[in-house]
PDB file of C-alpha atoms and ligand atoms in Angstrom:
ATOM      1  CA  UNK A1328       0.000   0.000   0.000  1.00 92.00           C
ATOM      2  CA  UNK A1329       1.124   3.556  -0.569  1.00 90.00           C
ATOM      3  CA  UNK A1330       1.054   6.135   2.228  1.00 79.00           C
ATOM      4  CA  UNK A1331      -1.252   9.109   2.654  1.00 70.00           C
ATOM      5  CA  UNK A1332       1.441  11.777   2.112  1.00 60.00           C
ATOM      6  CA  UNK A1333      -0.196  14.404   4.311  1.00 54.00           C
ATOM      7  CA  UNK A1334      -0.324  12.037   7.272  1.00 49.00           C
ATOM      8  CA  UNK A1335       3.050  10.388   6.854  1.00 45.00           C
ATOM      9  CA  UNK A1336       5.061  13.586   6.637  1.00 39.00           C
ATOM     10  CA  UNK A1337       3.113  15.677   9.127  1.00 36.00           C
ATOM     11  CA  UNK A1338       5.891  15.653  11.735  1.00 39.00           C
ATOM     12  CA  UNK A1339       8.732  16.350   9.311  1.00 38.00           C
ATOM     13  CA  UNK A1340       9.419  18.518   6.283  1.00 39.00           C
ATOM     14  CA  UNK A1341       8.296  16.738   3.122  1.00 40.00           C
ATOM     15  CA  UNK A1342      11.748  17.003   1.551  1.00 42.00           C
ATOM     16  CA  UNK A1343      13.436  15.204   4.448  1.00 40.00           C
ATOM     17  CA  UNK A1344      10.924  12.366   4.282  1.00 43.00           C
ATOM     18  CA  UNK A1345      11.347  12.016   0.548  1.00 44.00           C
ATOM     19  CA  UNK A1346      15.142  11.764   0.518  1.00 46.00           C
ATOM     20  CA  UNK A1347      15.658   9.710   3.654  1.00 47.00           C
ATOM     21  CA  UNK A1348      17.100   6.236   3.091  1.00 49.00           C
ATOM     22  CA  UNK A1349      15.883   3.962   5.877  1.00 52.00           C
ATOM     23  CA  UNK A1350      18.487   1.926   7.746  1.00 52.00           C
ATOM     24  CA  UNK A1351      16.736  -1.315   6.906  1.00 49.00           C
ATOM     25  CA  UNK A1352      17.417  -0.849   3.196  1.00 47.00           C
ATOM     26  CA  UNK A1353      21.021  -1.992   3.546  1.00 50.00           C
ATOM     27  CA  UNK A1354      23.262  -2.726   0.576  1.00 51.00           C
ATOM     28  CA  UNK A1355      23.027  -6.481   1.121  1.00 80.00           C
ATOM     29  CA  UNK A1356      19.310  -6.525   0.455  1.00 91.00           C
ATOM     30  CA  UNK A1357      17.705  -7.515  -2.797  1.00 95.00           C
ATOM     31  CA  UNK A1358      15.313  -4.915  -4.147  1.00 97.00           C
ATOM     32  CA  UNK A1359      12.569  -6.634  -6.091  1.00 97.00           C
ATOM     33  CA  UNK A1360      10.763  -4.904  -8.930  1.00 97.00           C
ATOM     34  CA  UNK A1361       7.090  -4.400  -8.078  1.00 98.00           C
ATOM     35  CA  UNK A1362       4.624  -6.379 -10.199  1.00 98.00           C
ATOM     36  CA  UNK A1363       2.079  -4.072 -11.815  1.00 97.00           C
ATOM     37  CA  UNK A1364      -1.668  -4.406 -12.330  1.00 97.00           C
ATOM     38  CA  UNK A1365      -2.380  -6.671 -15.282  1.00 96.00           C
ATOM     39  CA  UNK A1366      -0.120  -9.488 -14.093  1.00 97.00           C
ATOM     40  CA  UNK A1367      -2.430 -12.417 -13.193  1.00 98.00           C
ATOM     41  CA  UNK A1368      -0.387 -13.229 -10.063  1.00 98.00           C
ATOM     42  CA  UNK A1369      -2.003 -10.171  -8.414  1.00 98.00           C
ATOM     43  CA  UNK A1370      -5.463 -11.667  -8.837  1.00 98.00           C
ATOM     44  CA  UNK A1371      -4.636 -15.127  -7.492  1.00 98.00           C
ATOM     45  CA  UNK A1372      -4.756 -16.227  -3.859  1.00 98.00           C
ATOM     46  CA  UNK A1373      -1.338 -16.992  -2.384  1.00 97.00           C
ATOM     47  CA  UNK A1374      -0.298 -20.365  -0.951  1.00 98.00           C
ATOM     48  CA  UNK A1375       0.121 -20.640   2.834  1.00 98.00           C
ATOM     49  CA  UNK A1376       3.649 -20.119   4.183  1.00 98.00           C
ATOM     50  CA  UNK A1377       4.787 -23.487   5.533  1.00 98.00           C
ATOM     51  CA  UNK A1378       8.565 -23.277   5.814  1.00 98.00           C
ATOM     52  CA  UNK A1379       9.867 -20.813   8.377  1.00 98.00           C
ATOM     53  CA  UNK A1380      13.588 -20.954   7.680  1.00 97.00           C
ATOM     54  CA  UNK A1381      16.538 -18.652   6.974  1.00 96.00           C
ATOM     55  CA  UNK A1382      15.385 -18.285   3.385  1.00 97.00           C
ATOM     56  CA  UNK A1383      12.036 -16.917   4.524  1.00 98.00           C
ATOM     57  CA  UNK A1384      13.722 -14.476   6.936  1.00 97.00           C
ATOM     58  CA  UNK A1385      15.868 -13.230   4.076  1.00 97.00           C
ATOM     59  CA  UNK A1386      12.825 -12.878   1.826  1.00 98.00           C
ATOM     60  CA  UNK A1387      11.044 -10.866   4.519  1.00 98.00           C
ATOM     61  CA  UNK A1388      13.991  -8.449   4.894  1.00 97.00           C
ATOM     62  CA  UNK A1389      14.215  -8.110   1.109  1.00 97.00           C
ATOM     63  CA  UNK A1390      10.491  -7.322   1.065  1.00 98.00           C
ATOM     64  CA  UNK A1391      10.970  -4.562   3.641  1.00 97.00           C
ATOM     65  CA  UNK A1392      13.859  -3.134   1.587  1.00 97.00           C
ATOM     66  CA  UNK A1393      11.782  -3.332  -1.603  1.00 97.00           C
ATOM     67  CA  UNK A1394       8.842  -1.656   0.124  1.00 97.00           C
ATOM     68  CA  UNK A1395      10.993   1.184   1.503  1.00 96.00           C
ATOM     69  CA  UNK A1396      12.647   1.556  -1.894  1.00 95.00           C
ATOM     70  CA  UNK A1397       9.230   2.038  -3.463  1.00 96.00           C
ATOM     71  CA  UNK A1398       8.117   4.347  -0.591  1.00 95.00           C
ATOM     72  CA  UNK A1399       5.260   2.086   0.397  1.00 96.00           C
ATOM     73  CA  UNK A1400       3.817   1.289   3.825  1.00 96.00           C
ATOM     74  CA  UNK A1401       2.822  -2.285   2.977  1.00 98.00           C
ATOM     75  CA  UNK A1402       3.907  -4.928   0.480  1.00 98.00           C
ATOM     76  CA  UNK A1403       2.506  -8.391  -0.200  1.00 98.00           C
ATOM     77  CA  UNK A1404       4.527 -11.289  -1.653  1.00 98.00           C
ATOM     78  CA  UNK A1405       2.427 -11.525  -4.867  1.00 98.00           C
ATOM     79  CA  UNK A1406       3.573  -7.955  -5.611  1.00 98.00           C
ATOM     80  CA  UNK A1407       7.123  -9.238  -6.029  1.00 98.00           C
ATOM     81  CA  UNK A1408       5.993 -12.250  -8.040  1.00 98.00           C
ATOM     82  CA  UNK A1409       5.715 -14.760  -5.182  1.00 98.00           C
ATOM     83  CA  UNK A1410       2.299 -16.322  -4.707  1.00 98.00           C
ATOM     84  CA  UNK A1411       2.548 -16.698  -0.928  1.00 98.00           C
ATOM     85  CA  UNK A1412       0.420 -15.614   2.045  1.00 98.00           C
ATOM     86  CA  UNK A1413       3.122 -13.259   3.249  1.00 98.00           C
ATOM     87  CA  UNK A1414       3.176  -9.470   3.652  1.00 98.00           C
ATOM     88  CA  UNK A1415       5.170  -6.764   5.384  1.00 98.00           C
ATOM     89  CA  UNK A1416       3.788  -3.538   6.846  1.00 98.00           C
ATOM     90  CA  UNK A1417       5.462  -0.446   8.297  1.00 98.00           C
ATOM     91  CA  UNK A1418       3.280   2.638   8.467  1.00 96.00           C
ATOM     92  CA  UNK A1419       6.280   4.723   9.617  1.00 95.00           C
ATOM     93  CA  UNK A1420       8.000   4.100   6.277  1.00 90.00           C
ATOM     94  CA  UNK A1421      11.198   2.805   7.921  1.00 91.00           C
ATOM     95  CA  UNK A1422      11.536   5.530  10.566  1.00 93.00           C
ATOM     96  CA  UNK A1423      10.881   3.223  13.516  1.00 92.00           C
ATOM     97  CA  UNK A1424      12.384  -0.308  13.401  1.00 91.00           C
ATOM     98  CA  UNK A1425       9.814  -1.426  15.998  1.00 93.00           C
ATOM     99  CA  UNK A1426       7.016  -0.610  13.568  1.00 95.00           C
ATOM    100  CA  UNK A1427       8.093  -3.383  11.169  1.00 97.00           C
ATOM    101  CA  UNK A1428       5.361  -6.026  11.047  1.00 98.00           C
ATOM    102  CA  UNK A1429       5.675  -9.378   9.289  1.00 98.00           C
ATOM    103  CA  UNK A1430       2.405 -11.091   8.433  1.00 98.00           C
ATOM    104  CA  UNK A1431       2.648 -14.739   7.467  1.00 98.00           C
ATOM    105  CA  UNK A1432      -0.723 -16.455   6.928  1.00 98.00           C
ATOM    106  CA  UNK A1433      -2.664 -13.489   8.402  1.00 98.00           C
ATOM    107  CA  UNK A1434      -6.392 -13.591   9.116  1.00 98.00           C
ATOM    108  CA  UNK A1435      -8.777 -10.934  10.361  1.00 98.00           C
ATOM    109  CA  UNK A1436     -10.349 -12.086  13.628  1.00 98.00           C
ATOM    110  CA  UNK A1437     -12.239  -8.907  14.482  1.00 98.00           C
ATOM    111  CA  UNK A1438     -13.197  -5.698  12.712  1.00 98.00           C
ATOM    112  CA  UNK A1439     -14.985  -2.650  14.017  1.00 98.00           C
ATOM    113  CA  UNK A1440     -16.092   0.751  12.754  1.00 98.00           C
ATOM    114  CA  UNK A1441     -15.805   2.204   9.287  1.00 98.00           C
ATOM    115  CA  UNK A1442     -13.484   4.778   7.746  1.00 97.00           C
ATOM    116  CA  UNK A1443     -13.647   6.028   4.176  1.00 97.00           C
ATOM    117  CA  UNK A1444     -10.188   7.195   3.131  1.00 96.00           C
ATOM    118  CA  UNK A1445      -8.136   7.452  -0.019  1.00 96.00           C
ATOM    119  CA  UNK A1446      -5.664   4.648  -0.651  1.00 96.00           C
ATOM    120  CA  UNK A1447      -3.224   3.585  -3.299  1.00 97.00           C
ATOM    121  CA  UNK A1448      -1.199   0.521  -4.206  1.00 98.00           C
ATOM    122  CA  UNK A1449       2.415   0.056  -5.301  1.00 98.00           C
ATOM    123  CA  UNK A1450       1.131  -2.236  -8.075  1.00 98.00           C
ATOM    124  CA  UNK A1451      -1.217   0.463  -9.396  1.00 98.00           C
ATOM    125  CA  UNK A1452       1.098   3.500  -9.323  1.00 97.00           C
ATOM    126  CA  UNK A1453      -0.405   6.909  -9.971  1.00 96.00           C
ATOM    127  CA  UNK A1454      -3.988   5.961  -9.098  1.00 97.00           C
ATOM    128  CA  UNK A1455      -5.845   6.368  -5.822  1.00 96.00           C
ATOM    129  CA  UNK A1456      -9.396   5.868  -4.673  1.00 96.00           C
ATOM    130  CA  UNK A1457     -11.621   6.135  -1.603  1.00 96.00           C
ATOM    131  CA  UNK A1458     -12.114   2.771   0.071  1.00 97.00           C
ATOM    132  CA  UNK A1459     -14.297   1.951   3.047  1.00 97.00           C
ATOM    133  CA  UNK A1460     -12.285  -0.028   5.617  1.00 98.00           C
ATOM    134  CA  UNK A1461     -12.776  -0.931   9.287  1.00 98.00           C
ATOM    135  CA  UNK A1462     -11.441   1.638  11.759  1.00 98.00           C
ATOM    136  CA  UNK A1463     -10.063  -1.114  13.996  1.00 98.00           C
ATOM    137  CA  UNK A1464      -9.024  -4.616  13.084  1.00 98.00           C
ATOM    138  CA  UNK A1465      -7.496  -7.420  15.083  1.00 98.00           C
ATOM    139  CA  UNK A1466      -5.582  -9.949  13.060  1.00 98.00           C
ATOM    140  CA  UNK A1467      -3.785 -13.145  13.873  1.00 98.00           C
ATOM    141  CA  UNK A1468      -0.696 -14.129  11.930  1.00 98.00           C
ATOM    142  CA  UNK A1469       2.724 -15.710  12.244  1.00 98.00           C
ATOM    143  CA  UNK A1470       6.029 -13.845  12.242  1.00 98.00           C
ATOM    144  CA  UNK A1471       9.096 -14.786  10.167  1.00 98.00           C
ATOM    145  CA  UNK A1472      10.002 -17.445  12.751  1.00 97.00           C
ATOM    146  CA  UNK A1473       6.554 -19.021  12.572  1.00 98.00           C
ATOM    147  CA  UNK A1474       5.467 -17.747  16.000  1.00 98.00           C
ATOM    148  CA  UNK A1475       1.751 -16.950  16.198  1.00 98.00           C
ATOM    149  CA  UNK A1476       0.662 -13.509  17.403  1.00 98.00           C
ATOM    150  CA  UNK A1477      -2.318 -11.192  17.439  1.00 98.00           C
ATOM    151  CA  UNK A1478      -2.156  -7.492  16.708  1.00 98.00           C
ATOM    152  CA  UNK A1479      -4.708  -4.710  16.690  1.00 98.00           C
ATOM    153  CA  UNK A1480      -4.485  -1.854  14.239  1.00 98.00           C
ATOM    154  CA  UNK A1481      -6.309   1.438  14.058  1.00 98.00           C
ATOM    155  CA  UNK A1482      -6.946   3.760  11.097  1.00 97.00           C
ATOM    156  CA  UNK A1483      -3.947   3.681   8.690  1.00 97.00           C
ATOM    157  CA  UNK A1484      -2.548   0.494  10.272  1.00 97.00           C
ATOM    158  CA  UNK A1485      -5.958  -1.207  10.103  1.00 98.00           C
ATOM    159  CA  UNK A1486      -6.252  -0.089   6.474  1.00 98.00           C
ATOM    160  CA  UNK A1487      -2.779  -1.440   5.658  1.00 98.00           C
ATOM    161  CA  UNK A1488      -3.624  -4.812   7.257  1.00 98.00           C
ATOM    162  CA  UNK A1489      -6.847  -5.079   5.234  1.00 98.00           C
ATOM    163  CA  UNK A1490      -5.181  -3.938   1.990  1.00 98.00           C
ATOM    164  CA  UNK A1491      -2.351  -6.480   2.337  1.00 98.00           C
ATOM    165  CA  UNK A1492      -4.616  -9.355   3.389  1.00 98.00           C
ATOM    166  CA  UNK A1493      -6.736  -8.553   0.316  1.00 98.00           C
ATOM    167  CA  UNK A1494      -3.590  -8.985  -1.820  1.00 98.00           C
ATOM    168  CA  UNK A1495      -3.058 -12.461  -0.352  1.00 98.00           C
ATOM    169  CA  UNK A1496      -6.586 -13.309  -1.499  1.00 98.00           C
ATOM    170  CA  UNK A1497      -6.013 -11.918  -4.989  1.00 98.00           C
ATOM    171  CA  UNK A1498      -8.057  -8.780  -4.331  1.00 98.00           C
ATOM    172  CA  UNK A1499      -6.952  -5.269  -5.320  1.00 98.00           C
ATOM    173  CA  UNK A1500      -8.313  -1.985  -3.966  1.00 98.00           C
ATOM    174  CA  UNK A1501      -9.879  -1.367  -7.386  1.00 97.00           C
ATOM    175  CA  UNK A1502     -12.447  -4.017  -6.502  1.00 97.00           C
ATOM    176  CA  UNK A1503     -13.684  -1.848  -3.626  1.00 97.00           C
ATOM    177  CA  UNK A1504     -14.317   1.179  -5.858  1.00 97.00           C
ATOM    178  CA  UNK A1505     -17.530   2.036  -7.674  1.00 95.00           C
ATOM    179  CA  UNK A1506     -17.781   0.395 -11.081  1.00 95.00           C
ATOM    180  CA  UNK A1507     -17.549   3.820 -12.692  1.00 96.00           C
ATOM    181  CA  UNK A1508     -14.308   4.761 -10.928  1.00 96.00           C
ATOM    182  CA  UNK A1509     -12.848   1.296 -11.438  1.00 96.00           C
ATOM    183  CA  UNK A1510     -13.577   1.284 -15.171  1.00 97.00           C
ATOM    184  CA  UNK A1511     -12.094   4.781 -15.511  1.00 97.00           C
ATOM    185  CA  UNK A1512      -8.822   3.644 -13.910  1.00 97.00           C
ATOM    186  CA  UNK A1513      -8.764   0.434 -15.965  1.00 97.00           C
ATOM    187  CA  UNK A1514      -9.261   2.421 -19.183  1.00 97.00           C
ATOM    188  CA  UNK A1515      -6.412   4.788 -18.284  1.00 98.00           C
ATOM    189  CA  UNK A1516      -4.111   1.846 -17.502  1.00 98.00           C
ATOM    190  CA  UNK A1517      -5.034   0.214 -20.814  1.00 97.00           C
ATOM    191  CA  UNK A1518      -4.078   3.429 -22.599  1.00 97.00           C
ATOM    192  CA  UNK A1519      -0.779   3.628 -20.680  1.00 97.00           C
ATOM    193  CA  UNK A1520      -0.055   0.018 -21.601  1.00 96.00           C
ATOM    194  CA  UNK A1521      -0.647   0.769 -25.299  1.00 96.00           C
ATOM    195  CA  UNK A1522       1.815   3.630 -25.028  1.00 96.00           C
ATOM    196  CA  UNK A1523       4.338   1.296 -23.419  1.00 95.00           C
ATOM    197  CA  UNK A1524       4.184   3.252 -20.163  1.00 95.00           C
ATOM    198  CA  UNK A1525       2.809   0.499 -17.939  1.00 96.00           C
TER     199      UNK A1525
HETATM  200 ZN1   ZN B2365      -1.411  -2.928  -2.798  1.00 73.02          ZN
END
């Protein structure tokens, strides 16, 4: 998911936020290209994560680095071409290492309230739309070591959890928009693709 710029940079000058290179994006990390809308992997449900080994831990760190590199606040494995139920979220954009959340096999166990807010997606760059999401969600998931945990998110964090879990089910935010808005975006993407710009 892409951040809401006004909210993410409210405590710092926009220029500082834009040029900052988060610590986590170290030179050793692999930066994956982000799969764009149109690739069928984005509309397929991912397979459960079963092996929690060193390879998975490396993949998770590479996903964080790829997400920070693309200035996102959430990234799901299908977005880097891996059809797995795995996502990373950091609504601080790399500013707080404690805000890094790994979601392996996540499920929503409780949702409450409603918030209509604009959101975007790293796989659909340049397009945003208003999506109704729960204000609070509690999810259960496993971390990179396979340990089960529960976490509650509010507002942007709740939205990021829902957006990423949607990805693991092959659902994009476009599917939550009105048919009119969705078709408009799809037409524009089709045009971009014809021009070789997508
Ligand atoms: Zn997305």
